Coordinates of N, CA and C in Angstrom, one line a residue:
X1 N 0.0 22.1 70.5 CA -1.4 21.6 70.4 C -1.5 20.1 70.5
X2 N -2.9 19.7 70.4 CA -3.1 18.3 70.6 C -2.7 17.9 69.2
X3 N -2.1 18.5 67.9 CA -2.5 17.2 66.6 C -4.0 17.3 66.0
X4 N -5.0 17.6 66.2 CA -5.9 17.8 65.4 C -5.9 18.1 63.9
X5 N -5.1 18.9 63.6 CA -5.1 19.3 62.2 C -4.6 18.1 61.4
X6 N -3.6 17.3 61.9 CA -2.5 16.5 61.3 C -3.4 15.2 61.6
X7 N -4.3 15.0 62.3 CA -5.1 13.6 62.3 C -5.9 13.8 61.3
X8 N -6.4 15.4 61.3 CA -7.7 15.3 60.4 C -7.3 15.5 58.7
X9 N -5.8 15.8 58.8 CA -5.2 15.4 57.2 C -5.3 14.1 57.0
X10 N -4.0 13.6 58.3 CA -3.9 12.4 58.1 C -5.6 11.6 57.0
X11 N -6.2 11.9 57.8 CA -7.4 10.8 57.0 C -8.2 11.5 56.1
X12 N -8.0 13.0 56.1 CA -8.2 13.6 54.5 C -7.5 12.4 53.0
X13 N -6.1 12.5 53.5 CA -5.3 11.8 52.6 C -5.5 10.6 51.9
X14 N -5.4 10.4 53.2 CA -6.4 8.7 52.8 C -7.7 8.6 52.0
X15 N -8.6 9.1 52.2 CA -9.4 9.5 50.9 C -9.7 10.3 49.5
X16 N -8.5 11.2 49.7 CA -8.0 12.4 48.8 C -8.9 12.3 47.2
X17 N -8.2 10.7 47.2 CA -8.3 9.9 46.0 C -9.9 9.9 45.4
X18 N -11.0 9.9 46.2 CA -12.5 9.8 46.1 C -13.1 11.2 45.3
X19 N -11.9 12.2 45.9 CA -13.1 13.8 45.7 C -12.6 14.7 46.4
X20 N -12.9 15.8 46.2 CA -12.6 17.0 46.9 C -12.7 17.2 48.3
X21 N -12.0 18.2 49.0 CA -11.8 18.1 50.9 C -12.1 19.4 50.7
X22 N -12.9 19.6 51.8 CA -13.7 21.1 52.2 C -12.8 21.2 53.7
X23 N -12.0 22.4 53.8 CA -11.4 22.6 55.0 C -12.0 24.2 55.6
X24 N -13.1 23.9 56.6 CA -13.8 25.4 57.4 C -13.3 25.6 58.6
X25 N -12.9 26.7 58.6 CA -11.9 27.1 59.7 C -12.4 28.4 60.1
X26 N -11.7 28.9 61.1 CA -12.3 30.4 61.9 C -11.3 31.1 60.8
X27 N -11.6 32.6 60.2 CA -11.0 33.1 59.9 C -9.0 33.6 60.5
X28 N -9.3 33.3 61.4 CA -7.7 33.4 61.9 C -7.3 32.3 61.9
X29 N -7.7 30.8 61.3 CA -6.7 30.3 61.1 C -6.8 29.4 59.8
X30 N -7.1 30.5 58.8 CA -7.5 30.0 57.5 C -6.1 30.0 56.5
X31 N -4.9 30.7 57.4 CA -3.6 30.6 56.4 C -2.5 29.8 57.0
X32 N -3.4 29.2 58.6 CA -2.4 28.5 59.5 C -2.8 27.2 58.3
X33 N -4.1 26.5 57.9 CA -4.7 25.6 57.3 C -4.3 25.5 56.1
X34 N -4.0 26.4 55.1 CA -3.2 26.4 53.6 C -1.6 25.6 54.0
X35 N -1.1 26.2 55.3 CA 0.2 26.3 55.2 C 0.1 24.7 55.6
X36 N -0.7 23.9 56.5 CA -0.3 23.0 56.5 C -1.1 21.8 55.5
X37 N -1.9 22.2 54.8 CA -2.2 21.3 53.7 C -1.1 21.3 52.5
X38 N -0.5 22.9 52.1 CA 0.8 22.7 50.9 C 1.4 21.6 52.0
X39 N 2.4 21.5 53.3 CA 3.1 21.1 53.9 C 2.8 19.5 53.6
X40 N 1.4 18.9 53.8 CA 1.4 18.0 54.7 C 0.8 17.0 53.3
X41 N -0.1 17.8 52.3 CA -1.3 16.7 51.7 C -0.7 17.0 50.2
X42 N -0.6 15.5 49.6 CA 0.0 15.6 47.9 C -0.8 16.5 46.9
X43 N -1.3 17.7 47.0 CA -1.6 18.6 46.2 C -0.9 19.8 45.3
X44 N -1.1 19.6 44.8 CA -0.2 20.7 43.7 C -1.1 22.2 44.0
X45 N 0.1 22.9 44.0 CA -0.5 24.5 44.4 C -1.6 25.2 43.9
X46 N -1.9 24.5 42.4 CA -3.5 24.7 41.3 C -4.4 23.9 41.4
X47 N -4.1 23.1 42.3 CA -5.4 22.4 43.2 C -5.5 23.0 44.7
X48 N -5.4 24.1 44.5 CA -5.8 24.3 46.2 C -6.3 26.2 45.9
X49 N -8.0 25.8 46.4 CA -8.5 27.3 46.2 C -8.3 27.6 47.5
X50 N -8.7 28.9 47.9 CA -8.2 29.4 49.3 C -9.2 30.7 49.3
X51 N -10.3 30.5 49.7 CA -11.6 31.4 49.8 C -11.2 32.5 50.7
X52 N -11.2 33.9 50.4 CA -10.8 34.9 51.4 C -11.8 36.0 51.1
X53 N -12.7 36.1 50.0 CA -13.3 37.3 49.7 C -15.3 36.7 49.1
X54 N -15.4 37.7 49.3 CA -17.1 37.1 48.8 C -17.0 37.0 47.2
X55 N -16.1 37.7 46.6 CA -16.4 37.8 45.2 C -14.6 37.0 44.3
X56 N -14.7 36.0 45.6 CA -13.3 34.9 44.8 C -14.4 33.8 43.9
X57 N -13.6 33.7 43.3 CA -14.0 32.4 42.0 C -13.7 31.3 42.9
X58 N -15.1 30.5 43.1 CA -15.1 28.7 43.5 C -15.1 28.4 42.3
X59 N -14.3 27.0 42.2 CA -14.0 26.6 41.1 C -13.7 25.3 41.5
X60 N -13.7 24.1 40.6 CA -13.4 23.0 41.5 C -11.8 22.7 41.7
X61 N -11.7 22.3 42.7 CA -10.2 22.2 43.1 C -10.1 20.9 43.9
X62 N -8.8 20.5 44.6 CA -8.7 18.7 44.8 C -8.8 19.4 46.8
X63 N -8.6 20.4 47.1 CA -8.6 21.3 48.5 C -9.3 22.6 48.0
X64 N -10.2 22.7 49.1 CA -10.9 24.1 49.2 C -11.0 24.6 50.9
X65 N -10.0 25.6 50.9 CA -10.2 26.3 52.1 C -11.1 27.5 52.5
X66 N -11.8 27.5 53.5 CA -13.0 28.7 53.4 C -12.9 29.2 55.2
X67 N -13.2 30.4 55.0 CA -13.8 30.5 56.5 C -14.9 30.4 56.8
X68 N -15.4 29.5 58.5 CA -16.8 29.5 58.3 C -17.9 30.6 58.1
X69 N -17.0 31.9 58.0 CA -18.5 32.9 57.7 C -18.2 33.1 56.5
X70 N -17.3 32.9 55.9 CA -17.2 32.8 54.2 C -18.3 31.7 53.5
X71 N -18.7 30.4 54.8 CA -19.3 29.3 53.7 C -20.8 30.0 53.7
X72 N -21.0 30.7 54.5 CA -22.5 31.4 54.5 C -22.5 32.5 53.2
X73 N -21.2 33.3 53.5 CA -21.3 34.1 52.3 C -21.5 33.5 50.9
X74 N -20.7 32.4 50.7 CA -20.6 32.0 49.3 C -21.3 30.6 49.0
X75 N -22.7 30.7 50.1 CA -23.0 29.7 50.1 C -23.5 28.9 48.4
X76 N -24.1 30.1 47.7 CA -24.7 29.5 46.7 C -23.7 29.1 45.3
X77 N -22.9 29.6 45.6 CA -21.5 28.6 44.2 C -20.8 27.7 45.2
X78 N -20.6 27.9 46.2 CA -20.3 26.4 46.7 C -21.2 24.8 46.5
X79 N -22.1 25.6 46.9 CA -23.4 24.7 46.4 C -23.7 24.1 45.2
X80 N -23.5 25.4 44.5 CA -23.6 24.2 42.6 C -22.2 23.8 42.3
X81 N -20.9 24.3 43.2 CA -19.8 23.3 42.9 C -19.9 22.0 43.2
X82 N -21.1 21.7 44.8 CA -20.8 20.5 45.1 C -21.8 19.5 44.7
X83 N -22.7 19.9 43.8 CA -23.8 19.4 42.3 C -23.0 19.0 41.8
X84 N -22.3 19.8 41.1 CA -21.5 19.1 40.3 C -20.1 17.6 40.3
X85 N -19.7 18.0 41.7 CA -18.4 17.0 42.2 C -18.6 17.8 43.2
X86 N -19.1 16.4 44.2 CA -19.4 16.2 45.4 C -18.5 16.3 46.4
X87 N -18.2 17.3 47.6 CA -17.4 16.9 48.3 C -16.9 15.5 49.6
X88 N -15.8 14.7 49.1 CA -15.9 13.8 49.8 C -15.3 13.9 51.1
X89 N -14.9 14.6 51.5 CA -14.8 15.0 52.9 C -14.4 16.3 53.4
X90 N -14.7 16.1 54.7 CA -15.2 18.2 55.4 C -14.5 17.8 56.4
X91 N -13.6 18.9 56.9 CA -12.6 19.0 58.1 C -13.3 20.6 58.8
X92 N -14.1 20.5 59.3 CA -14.3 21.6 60.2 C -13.7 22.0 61.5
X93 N -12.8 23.1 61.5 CA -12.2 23.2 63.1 C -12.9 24.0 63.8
X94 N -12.6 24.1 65.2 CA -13.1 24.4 65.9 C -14.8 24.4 65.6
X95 N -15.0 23.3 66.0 CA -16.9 22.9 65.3 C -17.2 23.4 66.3
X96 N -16.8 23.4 67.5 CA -17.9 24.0 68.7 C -18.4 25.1 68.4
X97 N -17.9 26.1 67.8 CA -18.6 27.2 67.0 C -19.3 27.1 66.3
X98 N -19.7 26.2 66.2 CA -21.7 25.9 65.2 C -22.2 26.0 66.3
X99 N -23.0 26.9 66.4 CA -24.1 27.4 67.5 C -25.5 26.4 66.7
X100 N -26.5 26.5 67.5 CA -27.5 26.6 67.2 C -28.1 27.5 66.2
X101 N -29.2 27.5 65.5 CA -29.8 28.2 63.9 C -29.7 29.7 65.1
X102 N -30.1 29.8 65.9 CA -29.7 31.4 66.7 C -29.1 32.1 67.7
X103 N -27.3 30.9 67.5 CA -26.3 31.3 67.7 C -26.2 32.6 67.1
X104 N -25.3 33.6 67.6 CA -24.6 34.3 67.0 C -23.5 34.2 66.2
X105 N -23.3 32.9 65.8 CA -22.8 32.9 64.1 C -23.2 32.3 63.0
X106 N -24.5 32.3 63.2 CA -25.2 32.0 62.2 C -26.0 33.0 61.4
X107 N -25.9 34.2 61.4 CA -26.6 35.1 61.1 C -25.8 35.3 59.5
X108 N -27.1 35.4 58.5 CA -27.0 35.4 57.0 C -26.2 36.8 56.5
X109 N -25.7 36.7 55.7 CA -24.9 37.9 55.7 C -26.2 39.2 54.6
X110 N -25.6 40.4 54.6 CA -27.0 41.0 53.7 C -26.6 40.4 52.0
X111 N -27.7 40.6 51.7 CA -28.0 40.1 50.3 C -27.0 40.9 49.4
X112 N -26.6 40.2 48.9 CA -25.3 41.7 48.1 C -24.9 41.5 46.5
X113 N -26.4 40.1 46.2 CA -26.1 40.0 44.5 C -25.8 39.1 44.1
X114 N -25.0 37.9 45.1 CA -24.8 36.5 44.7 C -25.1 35.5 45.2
X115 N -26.8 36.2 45.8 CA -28.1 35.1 46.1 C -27.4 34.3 47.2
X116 N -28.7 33.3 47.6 CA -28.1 32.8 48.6 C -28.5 31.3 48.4
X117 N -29.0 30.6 49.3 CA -28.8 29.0 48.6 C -30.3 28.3 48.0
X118 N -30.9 27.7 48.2 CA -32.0 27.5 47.3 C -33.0 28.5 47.1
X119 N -33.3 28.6 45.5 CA -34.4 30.0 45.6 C -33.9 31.0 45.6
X120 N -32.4 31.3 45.9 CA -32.3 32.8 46.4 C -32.3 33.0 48.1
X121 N -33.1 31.8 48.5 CA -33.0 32.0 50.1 C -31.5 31.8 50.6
X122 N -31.4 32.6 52.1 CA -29.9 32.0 52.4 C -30.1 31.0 53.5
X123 N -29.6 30.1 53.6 CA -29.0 29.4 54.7 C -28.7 29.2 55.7
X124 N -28.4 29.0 57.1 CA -27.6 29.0 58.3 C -26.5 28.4 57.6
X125 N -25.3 28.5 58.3 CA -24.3 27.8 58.4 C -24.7 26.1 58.5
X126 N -25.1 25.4 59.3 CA -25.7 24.1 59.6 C -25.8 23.6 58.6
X127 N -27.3 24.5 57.8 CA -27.8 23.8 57.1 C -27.1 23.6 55.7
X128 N -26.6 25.2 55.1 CA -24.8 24.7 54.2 C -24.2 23.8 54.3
X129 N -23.7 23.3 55.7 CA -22.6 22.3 55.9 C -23.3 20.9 55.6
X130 N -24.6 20.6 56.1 CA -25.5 19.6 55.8 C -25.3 19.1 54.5
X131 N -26.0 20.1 53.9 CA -25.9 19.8 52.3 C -24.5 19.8 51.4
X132 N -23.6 20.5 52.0 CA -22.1 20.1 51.3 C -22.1 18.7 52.1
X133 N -22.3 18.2 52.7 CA -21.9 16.9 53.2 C -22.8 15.6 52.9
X134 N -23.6 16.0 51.9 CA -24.3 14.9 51.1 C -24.3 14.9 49.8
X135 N -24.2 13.9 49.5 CA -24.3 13.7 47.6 C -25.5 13.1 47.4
X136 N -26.3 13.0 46.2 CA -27.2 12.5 45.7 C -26.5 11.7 44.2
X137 N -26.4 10.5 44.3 CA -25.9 9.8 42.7 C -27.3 10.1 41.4
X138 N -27.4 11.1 40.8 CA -28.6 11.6 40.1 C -29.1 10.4 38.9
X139 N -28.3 9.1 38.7 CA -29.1 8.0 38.5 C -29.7 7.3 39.2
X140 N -29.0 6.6 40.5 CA -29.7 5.7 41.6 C -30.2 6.5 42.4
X141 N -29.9 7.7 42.4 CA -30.7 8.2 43.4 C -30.4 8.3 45.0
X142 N -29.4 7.5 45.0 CA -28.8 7.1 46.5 C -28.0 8.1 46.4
X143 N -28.1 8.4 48.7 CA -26.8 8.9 48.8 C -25.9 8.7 50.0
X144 N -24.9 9.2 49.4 CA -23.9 9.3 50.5 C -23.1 10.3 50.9
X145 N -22.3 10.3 51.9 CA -22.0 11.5 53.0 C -20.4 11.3 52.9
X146 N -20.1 12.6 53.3 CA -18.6 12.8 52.9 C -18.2 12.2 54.3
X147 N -16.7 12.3 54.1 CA -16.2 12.1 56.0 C -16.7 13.4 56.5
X148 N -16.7 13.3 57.6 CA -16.5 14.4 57.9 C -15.6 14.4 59.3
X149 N -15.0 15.4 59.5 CA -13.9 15.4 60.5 C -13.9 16.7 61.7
X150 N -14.7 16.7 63.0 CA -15.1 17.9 63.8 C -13.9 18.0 64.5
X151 N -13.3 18.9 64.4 CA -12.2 19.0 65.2 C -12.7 20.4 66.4
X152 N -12.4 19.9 67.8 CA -12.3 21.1 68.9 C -11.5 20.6 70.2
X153 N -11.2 22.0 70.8 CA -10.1 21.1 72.1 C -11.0 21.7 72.7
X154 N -12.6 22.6 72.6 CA -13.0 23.2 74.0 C -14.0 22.5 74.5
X155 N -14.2 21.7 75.8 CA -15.1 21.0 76.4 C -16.2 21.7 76.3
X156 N -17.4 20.4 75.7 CA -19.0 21.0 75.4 C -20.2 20.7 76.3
X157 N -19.5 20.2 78.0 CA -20.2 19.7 78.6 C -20.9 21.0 79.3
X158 N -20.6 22.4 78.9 CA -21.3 23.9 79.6 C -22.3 23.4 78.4
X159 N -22.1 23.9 77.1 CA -22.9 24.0 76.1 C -23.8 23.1 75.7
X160 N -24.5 21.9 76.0 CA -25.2 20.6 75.3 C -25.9 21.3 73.5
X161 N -26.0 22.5 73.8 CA -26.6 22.7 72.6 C -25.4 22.8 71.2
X162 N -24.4 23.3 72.0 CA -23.0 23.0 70.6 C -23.2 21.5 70.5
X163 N -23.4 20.7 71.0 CA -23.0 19.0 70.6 C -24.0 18.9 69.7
X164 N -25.1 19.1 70.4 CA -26.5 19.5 69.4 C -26.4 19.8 68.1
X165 N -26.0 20.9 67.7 CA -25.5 21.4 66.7 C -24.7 20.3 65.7
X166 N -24.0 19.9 66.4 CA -22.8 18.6 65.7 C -23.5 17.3 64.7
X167 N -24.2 17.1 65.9 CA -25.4 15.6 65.7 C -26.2 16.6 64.3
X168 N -27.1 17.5 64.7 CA -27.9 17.6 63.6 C -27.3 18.0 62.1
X169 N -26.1 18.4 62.3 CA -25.2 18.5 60.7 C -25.6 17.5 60.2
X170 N -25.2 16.2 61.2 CA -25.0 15.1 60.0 C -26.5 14.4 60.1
X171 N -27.7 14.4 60.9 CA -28.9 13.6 60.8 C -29.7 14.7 61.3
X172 N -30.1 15.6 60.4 CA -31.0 16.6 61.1 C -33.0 15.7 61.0
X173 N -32.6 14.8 60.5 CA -34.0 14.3 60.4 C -34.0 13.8 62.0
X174 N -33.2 13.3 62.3 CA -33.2 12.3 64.0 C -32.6 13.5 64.9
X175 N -32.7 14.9 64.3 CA -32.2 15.8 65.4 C -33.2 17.0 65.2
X176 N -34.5 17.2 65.1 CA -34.9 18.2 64.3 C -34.8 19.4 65.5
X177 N -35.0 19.7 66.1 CA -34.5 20.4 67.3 C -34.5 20.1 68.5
X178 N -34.0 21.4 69.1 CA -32.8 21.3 70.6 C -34.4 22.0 71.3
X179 N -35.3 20.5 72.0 CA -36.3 20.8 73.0 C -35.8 20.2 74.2

């Protein structure tokens, strides 16, 4: 491979120290991702959750591994985990798979009892990732944005709407849609 994973530790690490690391991955390679954060990042094995089911306990942890149709599924305890302690950085692989809101992987999963993200409403993927990647300081009021780390090796110059996709995660106010 090109190194991707190991650059986007690399500077996980480096900030480790701030807050929790959200690592979203394609389901196939969500145990290649465990294996190299035990390997590679100073975490102890009880700091590292590893999301595989709709009905796993989020819980806060110093690494959280998910797949990205898992962060849709479990969007709404992810969400009050990251109320609580904010995540300070997101390693998304293979990002080119954030479609647009009517991509075909962005479709909400059925309602099955553990609600979805504000209200009860569910979410796109996008808009999940948006809000795990901002904090609000609930005294000043101010906020700030995790790293975040897009990792892909597949050229986006067929798709303009995947780049699309990328840009509005992080400024959806300066990206409101792909006209």
């Amino acid at each position: 491979g090109l190194g991707k994973p190991f650059s986007a530790l690399g500077i996980a690490a480096a900030y480790l120290h701030e807050g929790p690391l959200l690592v979203g991955c394609p389901s196939s390679m969500r145990e290649v991702w465990v294996g190299l954060v035990e390997e590679w990042l100073p975490v102890p094995p009880d700091e590292l959750a590893v999301l595989r089911r709709r009905w796993d306990m989020v819980t806060h942890r110093k690494v959280t591994v998910v797949s990205l149709h898992m962060l849709v599924a479990l969007q709404a305890p992810l969400l009050r985990l990251h109320e609580r302690r904010p995540f300070r950085a997101i390693i998304l692989d293979e990002s080119h798979a954030l479609h647009t809101e009517t991509g075909p992987l962005q479709a909400a999963p059925a309602h099955d009892g553990h609600g979805g993200g504000e209200g009860g409403a569910w979410l796109n993927r996008n808009e999940v990732l948006h809000r795990l990647s901002v904090a609000t300081d609930p005294v000043t009021r101010r906020r700030s944005y995790a790293r975040l780390a897009l990792l892909s090796a597949t050229p986006m110059l067929r798709e303009p709407e995947s780049m699309f996709a990328l840009l509005q995660l992080r400024r959806p106010a300066d990206f409101p849609s792909y006209a």
